[in-house]
XYZ file of C-alpha atoms in Angstrom:
330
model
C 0.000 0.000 0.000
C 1.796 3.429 -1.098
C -0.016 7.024 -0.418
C -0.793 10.317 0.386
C -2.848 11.947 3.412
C -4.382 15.339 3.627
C -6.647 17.387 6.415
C -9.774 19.253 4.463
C -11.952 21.825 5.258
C -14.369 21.525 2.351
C -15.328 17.714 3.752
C -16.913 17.791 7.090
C -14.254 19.528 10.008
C -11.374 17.336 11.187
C -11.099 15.080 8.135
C -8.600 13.050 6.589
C -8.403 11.671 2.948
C -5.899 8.910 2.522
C -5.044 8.019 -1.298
C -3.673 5.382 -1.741
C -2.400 2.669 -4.357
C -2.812 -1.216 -3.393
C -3.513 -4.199 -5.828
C -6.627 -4.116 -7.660
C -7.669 -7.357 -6.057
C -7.614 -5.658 -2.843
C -11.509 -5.066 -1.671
C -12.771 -1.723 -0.672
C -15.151 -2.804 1.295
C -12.499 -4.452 3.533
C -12.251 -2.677 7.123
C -9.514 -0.125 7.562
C -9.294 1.843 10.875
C -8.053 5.513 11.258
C -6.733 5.454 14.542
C -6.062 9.622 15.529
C -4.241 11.421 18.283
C -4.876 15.217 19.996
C -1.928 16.114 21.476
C 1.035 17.996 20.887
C 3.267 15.234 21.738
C 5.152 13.124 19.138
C 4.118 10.408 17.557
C 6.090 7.282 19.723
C 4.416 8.752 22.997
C 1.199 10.039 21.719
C 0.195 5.975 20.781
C 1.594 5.181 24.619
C -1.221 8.087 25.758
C -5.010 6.289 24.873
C -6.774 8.295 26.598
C -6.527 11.091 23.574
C -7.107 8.723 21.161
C -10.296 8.049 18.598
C -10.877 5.843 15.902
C -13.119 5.756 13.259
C -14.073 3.155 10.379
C -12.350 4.801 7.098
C -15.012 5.274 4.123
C -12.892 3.351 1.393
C -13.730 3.629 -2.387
C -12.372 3.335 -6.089
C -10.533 7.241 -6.704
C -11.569 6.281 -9.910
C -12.531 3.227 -12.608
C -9.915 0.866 -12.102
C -7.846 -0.110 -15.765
C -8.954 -3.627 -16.698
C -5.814 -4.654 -18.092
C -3.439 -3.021 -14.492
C -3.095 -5.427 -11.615
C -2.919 -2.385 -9.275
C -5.495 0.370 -8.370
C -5.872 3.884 -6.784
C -8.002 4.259 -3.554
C -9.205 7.236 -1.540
C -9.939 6.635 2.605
C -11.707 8.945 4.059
C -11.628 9.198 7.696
C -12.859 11.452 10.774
C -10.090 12.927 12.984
C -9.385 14.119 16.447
C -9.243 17.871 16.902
C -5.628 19.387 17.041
C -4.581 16.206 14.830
C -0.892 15.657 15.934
C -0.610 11.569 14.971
C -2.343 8.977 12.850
C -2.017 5.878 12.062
C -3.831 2.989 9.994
C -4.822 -0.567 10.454
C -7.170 -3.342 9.633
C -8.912 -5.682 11.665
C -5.779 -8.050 11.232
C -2.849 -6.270 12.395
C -0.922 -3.604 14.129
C -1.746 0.005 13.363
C 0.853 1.637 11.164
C 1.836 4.987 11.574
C 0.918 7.282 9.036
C 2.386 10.890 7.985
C 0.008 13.567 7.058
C 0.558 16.985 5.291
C -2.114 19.540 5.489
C -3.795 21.049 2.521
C -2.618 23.944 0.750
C -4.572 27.147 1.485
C -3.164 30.358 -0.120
C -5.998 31.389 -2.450
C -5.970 31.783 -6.036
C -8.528 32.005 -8.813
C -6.896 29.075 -10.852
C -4.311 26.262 -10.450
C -3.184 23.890 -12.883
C -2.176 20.346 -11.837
C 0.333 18.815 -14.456
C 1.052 15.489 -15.457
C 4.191 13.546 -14.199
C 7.605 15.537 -15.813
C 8.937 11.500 -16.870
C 12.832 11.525 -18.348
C 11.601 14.937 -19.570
C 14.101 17.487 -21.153
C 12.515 19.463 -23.739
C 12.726 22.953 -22.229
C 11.326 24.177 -25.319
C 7.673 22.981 -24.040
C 8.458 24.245 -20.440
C 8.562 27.874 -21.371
C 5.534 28.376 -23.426
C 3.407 26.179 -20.897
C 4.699 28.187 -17.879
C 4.204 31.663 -19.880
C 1.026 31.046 -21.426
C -0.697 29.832 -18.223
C 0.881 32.775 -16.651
C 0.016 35.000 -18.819
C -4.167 34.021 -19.234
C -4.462 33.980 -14.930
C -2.976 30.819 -13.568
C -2.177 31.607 -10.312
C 0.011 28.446 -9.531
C 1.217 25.977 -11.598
C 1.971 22.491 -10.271
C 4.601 20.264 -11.335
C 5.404 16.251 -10.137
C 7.996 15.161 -11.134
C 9.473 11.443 -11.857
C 12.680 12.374 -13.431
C 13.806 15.522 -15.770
C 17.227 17.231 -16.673
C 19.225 19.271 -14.050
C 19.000 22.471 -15.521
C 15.143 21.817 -16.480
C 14.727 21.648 -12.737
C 16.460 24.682 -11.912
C 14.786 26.986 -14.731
C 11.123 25.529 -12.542
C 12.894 26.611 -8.928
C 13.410 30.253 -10.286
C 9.444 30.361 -10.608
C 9.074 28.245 -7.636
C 11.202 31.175 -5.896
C 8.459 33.691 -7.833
C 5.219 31.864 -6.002
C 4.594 31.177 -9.415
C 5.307 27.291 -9.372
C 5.134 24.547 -7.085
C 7.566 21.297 -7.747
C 5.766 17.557 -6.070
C 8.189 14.642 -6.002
C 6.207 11.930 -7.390
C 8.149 8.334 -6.806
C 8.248 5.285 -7.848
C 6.911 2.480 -5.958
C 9.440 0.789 -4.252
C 7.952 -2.718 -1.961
C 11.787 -3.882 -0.953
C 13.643 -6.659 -1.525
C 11.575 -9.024 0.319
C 8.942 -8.763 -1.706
C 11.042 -8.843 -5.190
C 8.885 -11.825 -6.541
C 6.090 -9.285 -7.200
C 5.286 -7.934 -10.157
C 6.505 -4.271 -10.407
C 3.566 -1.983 -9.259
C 4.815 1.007 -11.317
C 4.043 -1.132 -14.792
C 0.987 -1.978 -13.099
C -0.999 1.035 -12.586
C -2.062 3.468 -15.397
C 0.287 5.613 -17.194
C 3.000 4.824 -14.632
C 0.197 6.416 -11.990
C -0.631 9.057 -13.597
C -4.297 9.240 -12.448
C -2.703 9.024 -8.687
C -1.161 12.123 -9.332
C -3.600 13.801 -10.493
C -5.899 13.101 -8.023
C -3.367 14.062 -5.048
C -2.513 17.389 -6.857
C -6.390 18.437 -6.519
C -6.528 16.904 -2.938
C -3.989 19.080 -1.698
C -4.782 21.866 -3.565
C -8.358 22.443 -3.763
C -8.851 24.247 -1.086
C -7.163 27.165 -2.431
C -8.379 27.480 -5.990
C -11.803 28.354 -7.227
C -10.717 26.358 -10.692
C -8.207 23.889 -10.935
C -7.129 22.770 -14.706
C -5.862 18.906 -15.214
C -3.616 18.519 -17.871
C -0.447 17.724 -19.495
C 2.300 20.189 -20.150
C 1.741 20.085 -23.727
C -2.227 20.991 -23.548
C -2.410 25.107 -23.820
C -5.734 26.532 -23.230
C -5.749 30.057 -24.656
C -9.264 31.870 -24.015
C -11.950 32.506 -26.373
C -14.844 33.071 -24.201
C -13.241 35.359 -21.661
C -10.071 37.778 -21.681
C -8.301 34.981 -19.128
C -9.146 32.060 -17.670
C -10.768 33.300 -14.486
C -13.402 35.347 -16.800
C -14.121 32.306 -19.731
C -14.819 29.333 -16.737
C -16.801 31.982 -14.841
C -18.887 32.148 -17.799
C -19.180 28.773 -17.854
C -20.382 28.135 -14.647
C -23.258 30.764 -14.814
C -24.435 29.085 -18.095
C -24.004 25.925 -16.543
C -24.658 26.017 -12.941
C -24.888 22.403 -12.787
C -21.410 21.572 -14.274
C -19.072 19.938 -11.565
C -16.482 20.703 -14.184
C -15.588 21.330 -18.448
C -13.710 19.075 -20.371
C -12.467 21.063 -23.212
C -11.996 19.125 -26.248
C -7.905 18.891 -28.261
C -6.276 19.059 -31.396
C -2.859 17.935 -32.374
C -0.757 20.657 -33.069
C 2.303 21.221 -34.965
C 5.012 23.615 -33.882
C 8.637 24.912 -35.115
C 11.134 25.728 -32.256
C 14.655 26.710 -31.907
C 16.702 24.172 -30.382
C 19.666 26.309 -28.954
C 18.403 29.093 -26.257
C 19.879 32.379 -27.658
C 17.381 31.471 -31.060
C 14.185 30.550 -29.167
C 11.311 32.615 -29.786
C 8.121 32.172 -27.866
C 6.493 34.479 -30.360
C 7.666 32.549 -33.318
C 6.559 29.506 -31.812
C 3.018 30.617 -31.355
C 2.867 31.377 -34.488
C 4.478 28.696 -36.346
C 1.308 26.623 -34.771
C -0.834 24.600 -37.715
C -3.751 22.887 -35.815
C -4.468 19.549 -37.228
C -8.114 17.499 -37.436
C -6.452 14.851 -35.264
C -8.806 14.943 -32.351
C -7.846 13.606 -29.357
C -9.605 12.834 -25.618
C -10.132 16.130 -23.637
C -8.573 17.747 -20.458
C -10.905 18.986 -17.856
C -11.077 22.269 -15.704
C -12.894 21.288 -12.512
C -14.881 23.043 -9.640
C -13.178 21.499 -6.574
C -16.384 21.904 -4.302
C -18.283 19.752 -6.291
C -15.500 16.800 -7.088
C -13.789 14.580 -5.204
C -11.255 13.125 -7.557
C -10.086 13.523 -11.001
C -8.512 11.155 -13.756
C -6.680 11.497 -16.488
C -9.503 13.226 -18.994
C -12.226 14.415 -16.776
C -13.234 14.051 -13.120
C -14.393 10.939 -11.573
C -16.168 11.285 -8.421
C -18.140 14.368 -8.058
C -21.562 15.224 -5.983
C -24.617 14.022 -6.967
C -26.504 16.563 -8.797
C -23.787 18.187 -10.943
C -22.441 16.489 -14.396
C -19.503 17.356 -16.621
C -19.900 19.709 -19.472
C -18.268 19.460 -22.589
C -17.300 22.839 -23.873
C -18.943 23.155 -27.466
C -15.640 22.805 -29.811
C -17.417 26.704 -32.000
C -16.749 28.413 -28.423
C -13.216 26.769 -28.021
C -11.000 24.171 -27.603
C -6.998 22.999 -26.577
C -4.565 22.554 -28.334
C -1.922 19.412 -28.138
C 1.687 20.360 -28.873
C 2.147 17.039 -29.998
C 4.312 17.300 -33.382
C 7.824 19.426 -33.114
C 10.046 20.420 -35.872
C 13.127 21.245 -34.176
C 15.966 24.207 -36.378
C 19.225 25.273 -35.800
């Protein structure tokens, strides 16, 4: 079992949402116990102290349809919490609580955030700067990047806007279950798009309480707005003429694009407009209203409150596009 824990104010007070990744033949209806401590002591001597301890019987479910052909899944936990939270751990019926680190969610406020795909063996700065720029530019007020592996220098360009509050940089790693359990298949070939969903998902746990918009995406989807002057304006719009929507799944096109490959030529002018938009259509990314979803996947949200659906924005009004295709010049 591999995950991540946050502390919410949008679900009920003092709650915890575990996501986690387990084989898929793993049952959610199995019993798993939050076991939570109220004092400021550490963890070691806060177990040793019961009299400030609760439990509760963690709410386990799917984060999203699990991939029929994967052998592994991603679950969400959701759990109440002692007041003051200062330890927690997690346990079946079976066996001895484990403890569990927690990380609160992130609250500085901002119109929009973008959560990003995994950065995987990436090193085509090229796509970096127009993604980081564009979003900038149309209102994103924090862009999110995990990160599996990338070139040195790639990384340091993304701390200069992490040192601007512009960015914020997630480790996402592999899956590692030890030695003793080497006779395993690998989990990280098991779960979709070497967990991409999983990241997704924990990028809008932690940050949606701050954002009233968060956009799900890859680095090389660019949204520029059509039916506002920014981002904030155009998904505004599209909530009052939807009130409904949970969240809008903008449809994409494969785009071509011409970029310099040494620095001192690069152009993000001449790159915007060396774009040809092809027919090649391809499944959509999704902006989402955080109050009214609980998870997201890959395309378009997965769990959201009954009542509210997911639009698709009408391809006349607008549309993404995919920098899929590069031409690379000296």
């Amino acid at each position: 079992m591999h995950g991540s824990k946050f502390i919410f104010s949008r679900y009920p007070p003092n709650t915890v949402v575990i996501l986690f990744n387990s084989q898929k033949r793993w049952n959610p209806e199995k019993h798993l116990i939050c076991e939570t401590w109220s004092s400021s002591a550490n963890l070691s001597k806060s177990i040793q102290n019961p009299t400030n301890k609760t439990k509760d019987l963690a709410h386990v479910r799917h984060a999203f349809l699990p991939n029929l052909v994967c052998k592994w899944a991603t679950y969400i936990a959701i759990c109440k919490v002692s007041p003051n939270l200062s330890a927690l751990s997690l346990s079946d019926t079976r066996m001895k609580s484990v403890p569990v680190p927690f990380r609160k969610a992130y609250e500085t406020k901002h119109d929009v955030i973008s959560c990003f795909s995994p950065l995987f063996y990436n090193e085509r700065w090229q796509l970096i700067i127009p993604t980081l720029e564009i979003y900038r530019q149309y209102g994103v007020g924090l862009q999110v990047f995990y990160i599996q592996s990338i070139r040195k220098e790639i990384y340091n360009f993304l701390q200069a806007y992490k040192n601007a509050n512009l960015v914020e940089i997630e480790p996402w790693i592999m899956i590692n279950l030890g030695p003793e359990h080497s006779k395993l298949k690998d989990p990280n070939s098991e779960l979709e798009w070497r967990n991409q969903a999983g990241a997704h998902t924990d990028c809008f746990l932690k940050y949606r309480e701050a954002a009233e918009f968060i956009i799900v995406a890859d680095i090389d989807d660019i949204l520029f707005p059509r039916i506002g002057n920014n981002y904030i304006q155009e998904f505004q719009a599209l909530s009052s003429q939807y009130p409904f929507a949970a969240g809008f799944t903008y449809n994409r096109y494969n785009t071509e694009v011409v970029a310099s490959k040494s620095p001192t030529g690069f152009s993000l002018f001449k790159l915007i407009d060396s774009a040809r938009i092809s027919n090649e259509f391809e499944d959509g990314k999704s902006v989402i209203r955080p109050s009214r979803v609980q998870t997201a996947w890959i395309h378009w949200p997965s769990i959201y409150e009954s009542g509210y659906h997911i639009i698709t924005v009408p391809e006349k009004r607008n549309f993404m596009i995919h920098l899929r295709n590069w031409t690379m010049v000296f």
